[in-house]
PDB file of C-alpha atoms in Angstrom:
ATOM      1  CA  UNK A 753      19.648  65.370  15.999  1.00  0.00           C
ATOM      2  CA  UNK A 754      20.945  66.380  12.250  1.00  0.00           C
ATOM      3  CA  UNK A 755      18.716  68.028   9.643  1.00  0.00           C
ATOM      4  CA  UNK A 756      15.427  66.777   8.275  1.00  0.00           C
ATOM      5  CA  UNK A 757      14.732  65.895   4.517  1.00  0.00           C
ATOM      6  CA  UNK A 758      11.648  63.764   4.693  1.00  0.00           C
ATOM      7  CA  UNK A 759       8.834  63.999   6.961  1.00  0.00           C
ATOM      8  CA  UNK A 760       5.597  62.772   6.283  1.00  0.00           C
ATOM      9  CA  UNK A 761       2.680  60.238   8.307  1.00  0.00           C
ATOM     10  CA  UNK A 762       4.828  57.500   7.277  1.00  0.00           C
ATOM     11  CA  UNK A 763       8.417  58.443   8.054  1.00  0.00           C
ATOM     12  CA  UNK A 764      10.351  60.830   8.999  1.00  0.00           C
ATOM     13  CA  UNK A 765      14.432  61.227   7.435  1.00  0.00           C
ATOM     14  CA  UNK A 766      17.038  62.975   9.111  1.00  0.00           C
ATOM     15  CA  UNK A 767      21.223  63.145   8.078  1.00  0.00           C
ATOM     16  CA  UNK A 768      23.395  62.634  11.119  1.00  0.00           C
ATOM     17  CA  UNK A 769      26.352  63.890  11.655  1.00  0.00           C
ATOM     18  CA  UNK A 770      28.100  61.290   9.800  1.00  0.00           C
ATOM     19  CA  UNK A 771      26.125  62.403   6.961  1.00  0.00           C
ATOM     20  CA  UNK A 772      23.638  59.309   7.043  1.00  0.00           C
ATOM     21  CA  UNK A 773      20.395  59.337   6.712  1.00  0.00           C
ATOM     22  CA  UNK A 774      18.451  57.896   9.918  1.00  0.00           C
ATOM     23  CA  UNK A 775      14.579  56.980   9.563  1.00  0.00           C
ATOM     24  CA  UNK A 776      12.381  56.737  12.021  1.00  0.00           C
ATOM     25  CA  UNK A 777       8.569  56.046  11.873  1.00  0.00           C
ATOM     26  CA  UNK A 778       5.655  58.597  11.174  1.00  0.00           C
ATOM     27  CA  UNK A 779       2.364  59.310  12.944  1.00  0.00           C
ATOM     28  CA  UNK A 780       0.522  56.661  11.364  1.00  0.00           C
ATOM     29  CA  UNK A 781       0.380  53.381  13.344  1.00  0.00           C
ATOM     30  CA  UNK A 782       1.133  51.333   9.521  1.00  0.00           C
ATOM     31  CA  UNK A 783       3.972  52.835   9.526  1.00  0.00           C
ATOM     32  CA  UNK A 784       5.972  50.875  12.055  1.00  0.00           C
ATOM     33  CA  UNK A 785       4.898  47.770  10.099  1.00  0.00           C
ATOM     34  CA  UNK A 786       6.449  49.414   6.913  1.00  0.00           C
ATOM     35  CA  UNK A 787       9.611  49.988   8.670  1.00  0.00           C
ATOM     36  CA  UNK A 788       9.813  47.163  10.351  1.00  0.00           C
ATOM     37  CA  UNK A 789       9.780  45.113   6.930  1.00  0.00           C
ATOM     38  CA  UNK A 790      12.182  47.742   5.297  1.00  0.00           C
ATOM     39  CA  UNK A 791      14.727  46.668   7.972  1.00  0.00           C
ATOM     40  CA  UNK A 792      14.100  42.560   7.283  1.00  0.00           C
ATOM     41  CA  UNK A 793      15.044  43.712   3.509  1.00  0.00           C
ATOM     42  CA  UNK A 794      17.460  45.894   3.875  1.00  0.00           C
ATOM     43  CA  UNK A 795      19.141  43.164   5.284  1.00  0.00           C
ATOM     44  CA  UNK A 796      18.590  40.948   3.526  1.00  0.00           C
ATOM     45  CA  UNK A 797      19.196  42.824   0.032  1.00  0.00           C
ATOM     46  CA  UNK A 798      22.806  43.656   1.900  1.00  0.00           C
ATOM     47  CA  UNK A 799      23.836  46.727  -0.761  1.00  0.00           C
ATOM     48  CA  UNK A 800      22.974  44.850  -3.636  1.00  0.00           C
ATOM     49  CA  UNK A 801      25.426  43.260  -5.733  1.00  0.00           C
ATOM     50  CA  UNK A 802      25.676  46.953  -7.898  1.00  0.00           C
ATOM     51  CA  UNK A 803      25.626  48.290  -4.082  1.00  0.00           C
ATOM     52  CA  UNK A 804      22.358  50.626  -5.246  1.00  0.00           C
ATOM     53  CA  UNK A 805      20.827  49.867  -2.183  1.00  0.00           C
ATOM     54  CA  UNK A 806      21.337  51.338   1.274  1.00  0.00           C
ATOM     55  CA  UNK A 807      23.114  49.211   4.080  1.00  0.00           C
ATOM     56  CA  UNK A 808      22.036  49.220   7.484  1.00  0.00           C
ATOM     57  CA  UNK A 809      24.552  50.315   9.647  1.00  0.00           C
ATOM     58  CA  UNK A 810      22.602  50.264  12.945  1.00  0.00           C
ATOM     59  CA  UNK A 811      19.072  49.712  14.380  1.00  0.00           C
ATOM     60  CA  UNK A 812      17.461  50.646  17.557  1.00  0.00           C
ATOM     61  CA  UNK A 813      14.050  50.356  19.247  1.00  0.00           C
ATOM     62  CA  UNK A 814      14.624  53.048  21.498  1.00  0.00           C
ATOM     63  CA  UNK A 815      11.220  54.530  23.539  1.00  0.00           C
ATOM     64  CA  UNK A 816       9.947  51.953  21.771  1.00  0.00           C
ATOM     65  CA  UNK A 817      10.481  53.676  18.156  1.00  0.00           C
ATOM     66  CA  UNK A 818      12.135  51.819  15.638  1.00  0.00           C
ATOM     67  CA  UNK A 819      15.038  53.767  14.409  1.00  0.00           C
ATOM     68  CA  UNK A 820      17.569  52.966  11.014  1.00  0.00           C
ATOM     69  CA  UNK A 821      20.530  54.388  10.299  1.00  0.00           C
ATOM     70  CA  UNK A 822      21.456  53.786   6.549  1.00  0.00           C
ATOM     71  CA  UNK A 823      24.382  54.014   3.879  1.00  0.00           C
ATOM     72  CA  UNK A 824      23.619  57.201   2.136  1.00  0.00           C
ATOM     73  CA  UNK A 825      22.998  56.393  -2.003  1.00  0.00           C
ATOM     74  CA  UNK A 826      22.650  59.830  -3.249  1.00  0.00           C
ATOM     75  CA  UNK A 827      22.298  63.488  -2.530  1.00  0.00           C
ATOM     76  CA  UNK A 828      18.770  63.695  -4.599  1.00  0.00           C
ATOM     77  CA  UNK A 829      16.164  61.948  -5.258  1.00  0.00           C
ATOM     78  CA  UNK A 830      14.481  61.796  -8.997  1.00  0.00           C
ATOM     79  CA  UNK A 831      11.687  64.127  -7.661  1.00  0.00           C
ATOM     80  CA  UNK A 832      13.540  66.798  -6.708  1.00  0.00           C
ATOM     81  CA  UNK A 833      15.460  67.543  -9.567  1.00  0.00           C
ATOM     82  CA  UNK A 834      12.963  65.935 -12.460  1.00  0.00           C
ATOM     83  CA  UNK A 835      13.638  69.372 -14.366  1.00  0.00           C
ATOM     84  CA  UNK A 836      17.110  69.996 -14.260  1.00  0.00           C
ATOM     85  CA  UNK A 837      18.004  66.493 -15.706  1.00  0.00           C
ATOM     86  CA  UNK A 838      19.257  66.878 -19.419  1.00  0.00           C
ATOM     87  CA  UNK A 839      17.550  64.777 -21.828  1.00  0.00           C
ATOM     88  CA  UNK A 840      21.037  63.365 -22.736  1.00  0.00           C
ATOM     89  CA  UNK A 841      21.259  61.500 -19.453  1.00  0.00           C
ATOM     90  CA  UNK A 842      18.002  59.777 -19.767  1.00  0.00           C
ATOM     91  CA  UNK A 843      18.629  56.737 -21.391  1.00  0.00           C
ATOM     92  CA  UNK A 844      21.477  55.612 -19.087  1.00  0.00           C
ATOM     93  CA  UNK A 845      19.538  56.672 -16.563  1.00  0.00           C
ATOM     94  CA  UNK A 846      16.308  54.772 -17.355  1.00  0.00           C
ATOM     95  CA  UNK A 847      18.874  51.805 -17.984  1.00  0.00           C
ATOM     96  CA  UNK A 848      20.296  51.470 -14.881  1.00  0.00           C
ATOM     97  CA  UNK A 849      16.461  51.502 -13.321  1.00  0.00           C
ATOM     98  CA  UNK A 850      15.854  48.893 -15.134  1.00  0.00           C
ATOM     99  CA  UNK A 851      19.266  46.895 -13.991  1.00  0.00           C
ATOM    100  CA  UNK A 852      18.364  48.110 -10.433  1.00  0.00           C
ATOM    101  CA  UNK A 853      15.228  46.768 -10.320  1.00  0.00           C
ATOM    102  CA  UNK A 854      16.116  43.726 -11.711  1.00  0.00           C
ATOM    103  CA  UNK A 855      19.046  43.312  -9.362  1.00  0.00           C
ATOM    104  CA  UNK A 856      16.079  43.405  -6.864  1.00  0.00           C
ATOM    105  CA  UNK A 857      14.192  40.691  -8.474  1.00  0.00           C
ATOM    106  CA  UNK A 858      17.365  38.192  -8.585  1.00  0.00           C
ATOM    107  CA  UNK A 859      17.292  38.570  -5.167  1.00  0.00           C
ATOM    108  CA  UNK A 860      13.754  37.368  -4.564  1.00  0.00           C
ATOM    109  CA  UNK A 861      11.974  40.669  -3.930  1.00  0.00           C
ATOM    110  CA  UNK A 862       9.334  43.052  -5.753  1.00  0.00           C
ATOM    111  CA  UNK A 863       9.938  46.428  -4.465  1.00  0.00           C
ATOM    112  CA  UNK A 864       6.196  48.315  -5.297  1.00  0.00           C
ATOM    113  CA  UNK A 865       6.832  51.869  -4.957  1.00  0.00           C
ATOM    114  CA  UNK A 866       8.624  52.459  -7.685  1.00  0.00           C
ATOM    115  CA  UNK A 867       8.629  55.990  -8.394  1.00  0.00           C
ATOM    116  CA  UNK A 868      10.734  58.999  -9.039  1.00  0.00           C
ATOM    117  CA  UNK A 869      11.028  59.815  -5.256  1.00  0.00           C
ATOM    118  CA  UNK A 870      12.723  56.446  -4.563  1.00  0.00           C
ATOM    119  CA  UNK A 871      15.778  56.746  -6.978  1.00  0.00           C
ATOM    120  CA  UNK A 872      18.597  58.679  -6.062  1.00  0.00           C
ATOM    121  CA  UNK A 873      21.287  60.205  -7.646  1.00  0.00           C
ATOM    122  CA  UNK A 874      24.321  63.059  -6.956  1.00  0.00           C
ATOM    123  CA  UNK A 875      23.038  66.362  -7.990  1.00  0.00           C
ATOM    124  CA  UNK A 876      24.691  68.388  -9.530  1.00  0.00           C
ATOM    125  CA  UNK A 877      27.315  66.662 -11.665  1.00  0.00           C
ATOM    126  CA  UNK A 878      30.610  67.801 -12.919  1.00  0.00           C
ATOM    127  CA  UNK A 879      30.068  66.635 -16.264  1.00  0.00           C
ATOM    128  CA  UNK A 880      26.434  67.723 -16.115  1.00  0.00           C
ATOM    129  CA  UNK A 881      25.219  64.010 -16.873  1.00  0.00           C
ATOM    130  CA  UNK A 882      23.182  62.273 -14.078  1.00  0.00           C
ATOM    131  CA  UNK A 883      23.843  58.682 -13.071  1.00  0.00           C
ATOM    132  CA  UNK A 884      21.756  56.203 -11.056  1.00  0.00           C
ATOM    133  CA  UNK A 885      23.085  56.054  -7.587  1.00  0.00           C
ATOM    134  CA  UNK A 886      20.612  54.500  -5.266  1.00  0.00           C
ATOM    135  CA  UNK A 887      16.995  52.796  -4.914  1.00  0.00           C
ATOM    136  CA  UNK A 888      15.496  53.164  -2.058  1.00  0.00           C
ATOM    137  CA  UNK A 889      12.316  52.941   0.489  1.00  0.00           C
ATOM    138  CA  UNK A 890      11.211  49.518   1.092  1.00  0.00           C
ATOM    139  CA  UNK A 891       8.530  49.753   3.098  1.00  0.00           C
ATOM    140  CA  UNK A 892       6.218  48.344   0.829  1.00  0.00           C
ATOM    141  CA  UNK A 893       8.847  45.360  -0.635  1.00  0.00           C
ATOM    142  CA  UNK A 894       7.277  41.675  -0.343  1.00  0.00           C
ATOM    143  CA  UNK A 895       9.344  38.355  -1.432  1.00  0.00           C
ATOM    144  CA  UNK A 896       7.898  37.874  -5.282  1.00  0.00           C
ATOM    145  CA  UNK A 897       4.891  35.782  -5.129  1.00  0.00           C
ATOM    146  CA  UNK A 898       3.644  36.459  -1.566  1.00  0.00           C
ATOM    147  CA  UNK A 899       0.221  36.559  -1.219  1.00  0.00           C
ATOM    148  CA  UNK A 900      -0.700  40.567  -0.240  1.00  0.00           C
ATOM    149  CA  UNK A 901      -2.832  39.729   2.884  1.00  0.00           C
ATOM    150  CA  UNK A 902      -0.237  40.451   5.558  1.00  0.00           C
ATOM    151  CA  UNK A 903      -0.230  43.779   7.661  1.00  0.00           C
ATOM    152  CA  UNK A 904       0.377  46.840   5.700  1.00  0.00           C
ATOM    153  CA  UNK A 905       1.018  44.561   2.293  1.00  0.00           C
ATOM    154  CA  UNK A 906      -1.595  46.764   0.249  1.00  0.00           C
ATOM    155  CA  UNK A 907      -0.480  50.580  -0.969  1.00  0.00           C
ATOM    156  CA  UNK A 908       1.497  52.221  -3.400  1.00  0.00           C
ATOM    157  CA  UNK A 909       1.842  55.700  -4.466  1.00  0.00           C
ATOM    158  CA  UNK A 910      -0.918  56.669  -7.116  1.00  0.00           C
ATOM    159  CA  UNK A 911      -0.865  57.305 -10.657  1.00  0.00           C
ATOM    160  CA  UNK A 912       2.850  55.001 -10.423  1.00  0.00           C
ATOM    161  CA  UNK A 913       1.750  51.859  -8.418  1.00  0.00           C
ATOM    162  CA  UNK A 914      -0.296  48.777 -10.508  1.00  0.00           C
ATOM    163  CA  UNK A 915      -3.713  48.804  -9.484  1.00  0.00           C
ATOM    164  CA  UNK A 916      -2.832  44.940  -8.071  1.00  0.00           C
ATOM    165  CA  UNK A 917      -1.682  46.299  -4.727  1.00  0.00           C
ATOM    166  CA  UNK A 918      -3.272  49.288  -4.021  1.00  0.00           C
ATOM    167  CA  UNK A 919      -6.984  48.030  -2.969  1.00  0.00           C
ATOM    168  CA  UNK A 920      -8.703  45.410  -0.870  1.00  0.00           C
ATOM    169  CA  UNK A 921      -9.667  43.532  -3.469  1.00  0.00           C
ATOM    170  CA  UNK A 922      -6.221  43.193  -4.143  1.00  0.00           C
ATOM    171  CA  UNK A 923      -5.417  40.704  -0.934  1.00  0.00           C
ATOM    172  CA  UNK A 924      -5.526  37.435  -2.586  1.00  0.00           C
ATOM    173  CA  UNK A 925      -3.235  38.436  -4.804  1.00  0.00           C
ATOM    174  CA  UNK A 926       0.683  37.721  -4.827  1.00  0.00           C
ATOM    175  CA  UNK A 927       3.057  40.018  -5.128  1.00  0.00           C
ATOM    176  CA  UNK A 928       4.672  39.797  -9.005  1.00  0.00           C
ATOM    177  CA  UNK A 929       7.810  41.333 -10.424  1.00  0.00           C
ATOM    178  CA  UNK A 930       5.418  42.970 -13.240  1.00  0.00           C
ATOM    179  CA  UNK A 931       3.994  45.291 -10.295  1.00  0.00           C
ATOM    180  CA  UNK A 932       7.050  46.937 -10.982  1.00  0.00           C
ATOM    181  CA  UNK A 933       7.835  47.180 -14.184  1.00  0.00           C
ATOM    182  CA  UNK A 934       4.482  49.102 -14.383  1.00  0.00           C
ATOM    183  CA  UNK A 935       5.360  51.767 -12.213  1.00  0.00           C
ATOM    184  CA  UNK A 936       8.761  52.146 -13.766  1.00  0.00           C
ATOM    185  CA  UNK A 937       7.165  52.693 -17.185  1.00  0.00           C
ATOM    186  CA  UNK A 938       5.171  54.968 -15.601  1.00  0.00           C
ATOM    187  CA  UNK A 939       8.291  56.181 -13.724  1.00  0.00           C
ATOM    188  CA  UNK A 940      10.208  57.011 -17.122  1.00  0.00           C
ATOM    189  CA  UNK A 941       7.018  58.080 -18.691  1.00  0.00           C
ATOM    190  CA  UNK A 942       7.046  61.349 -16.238  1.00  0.00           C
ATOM    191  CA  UNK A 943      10.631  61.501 -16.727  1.00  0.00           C
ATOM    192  CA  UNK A 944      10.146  61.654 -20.609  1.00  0.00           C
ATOM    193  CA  UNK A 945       6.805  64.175 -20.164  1.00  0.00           C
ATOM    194  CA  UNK A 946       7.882  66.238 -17.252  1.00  0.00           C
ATOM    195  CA  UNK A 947       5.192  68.191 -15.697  1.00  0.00           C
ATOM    196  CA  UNK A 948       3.400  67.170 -12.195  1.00  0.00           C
ATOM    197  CA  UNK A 949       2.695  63.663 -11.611  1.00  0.00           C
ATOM    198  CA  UNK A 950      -1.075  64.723 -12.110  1.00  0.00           C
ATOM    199  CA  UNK A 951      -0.155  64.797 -16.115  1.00  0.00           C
ATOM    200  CA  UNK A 952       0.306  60.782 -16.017  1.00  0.00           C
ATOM    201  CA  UNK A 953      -3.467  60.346 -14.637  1.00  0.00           C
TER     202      UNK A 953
END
C-alpha cells in the first residue's frame, strides 16, 4: 500500500495515501529492536520543540510486524540532493543541524546516525535556498549517558559515526552527546567537499 522510498535489511519506507511515510521493519532480525526503540523516542521527543522531528500518528503490530506511521518532515533527504544544494544555503543549513541536534540533546537523547541521509528538507525551493526541515531515523538513539550494552545499541553508518559505537569494544561505553557532533562535522564536511561519502575516508 503507497509507494516505496526506502528499502533496505533494516527498514523498509513507504508514503500512504495521506502522504505519510509508514516504516516497517527489514529482513534483519536487529531491526525490530531498532524500530522498536525509534517508536519509545519518537514519542517521547513528541515533534520537538522546533517540530524537526516526525510525530507518530499511529502504531501497529500487525502479523506480528511492527508498523509506524509518521508526520512527514520533508520531501528529500540531504543524500539525495547533496549536488543541487547552492553553496549559499549552506551555512543556514549547517546551522539549523546544529540547533536540531541540540534540540535533541535538551531533551535527553544522543541520536548516532547522524548523516546526510537523516536530514530532510523540501526540494526544490521557490527561492532556490534550502532550509532544514526534518531529522530523522532513530533507530540507533540512546538517552545520553547509557551504557551501549543493550540489544542493537552498537552501529552507525561508516566514515560518519564516532568509532565509540560502532564496535564491541565499544559496550562499556555510554552513549555521549559528542558521538554526534562528530558525525555532523563529518556530515558538513561532505556537504562542504561533495563527492561520494568514500572521499571522507
Amino acid at each position: 500500500e503507497g509507494y516505496l522510498v526506502h528499502a533496505s535489511t533494516m527498514s523498509t519506507v513507504r508514503i500512504n495515501s495521506d502522504g505519510n511515510p509508514v516504516k516497517t521493519c527489514g529482513s534483519l532480525q536487529q531491526s525490530e529492536i531498532l524500530l522498536e526503540r525509534e517508536l519509545k523516542v519518537m514519542e517521547s521527543l513528541d515533534g520537538g520543540k522546533d517540530g524537526l522531528f516526525p510525530r507518530v500518528i499511529s502504531s501497529s503490530g500487525e502479523d506480528d510486524q511492527l508498523s509506524i506511521t509518521m508526520t512527514r518532515v520533508g520531501t528529500h533527504d540531504l543524500n539525495d540532493v547533496m549536488h543541487e544544494i547552492p553553496i549559499e544555503s549552506i551555512p543556514e543549513l549547517f546551522l539549523s543541524m546544529i540547533s536540531g541536534i541540540q534540540g535533541m540533546h535538551e531533551q535527553g537523547f544522543v541520536h548516532r546516525d547522524v548523516k546526510p541521509g537523516n536530514f530532510m528538507i523540501n526540494h526544490p525551493t521557490r527561492d532556490g535556498l534550502q532550509e532544514l526541515t526534518g531529522i530523522i531515523d532513530f533507530g540507533l538513539s540512546m538517552r545520553i549517558n547509557r551504557k551501549q550494552n543493550e540489544p542493537g545499541a552498537l552501529g552507525g553508518t561508516r566514515p560518519y559515526s564516532h568509532p565509540s559505537q560502532t564496535s564491541r569494544e565499544c559496550k562499556g561505553l555510554r552513549a555521549h552527546p559528542g558521538q554526534d557532533w562528530f558525525a555532523l562535522a563529518r556530515t558538513t564536511a561532505h556537504l562542504l567537499v561533495g563527492g561520494s561519502k568514500d572521499a571522507l575516508i
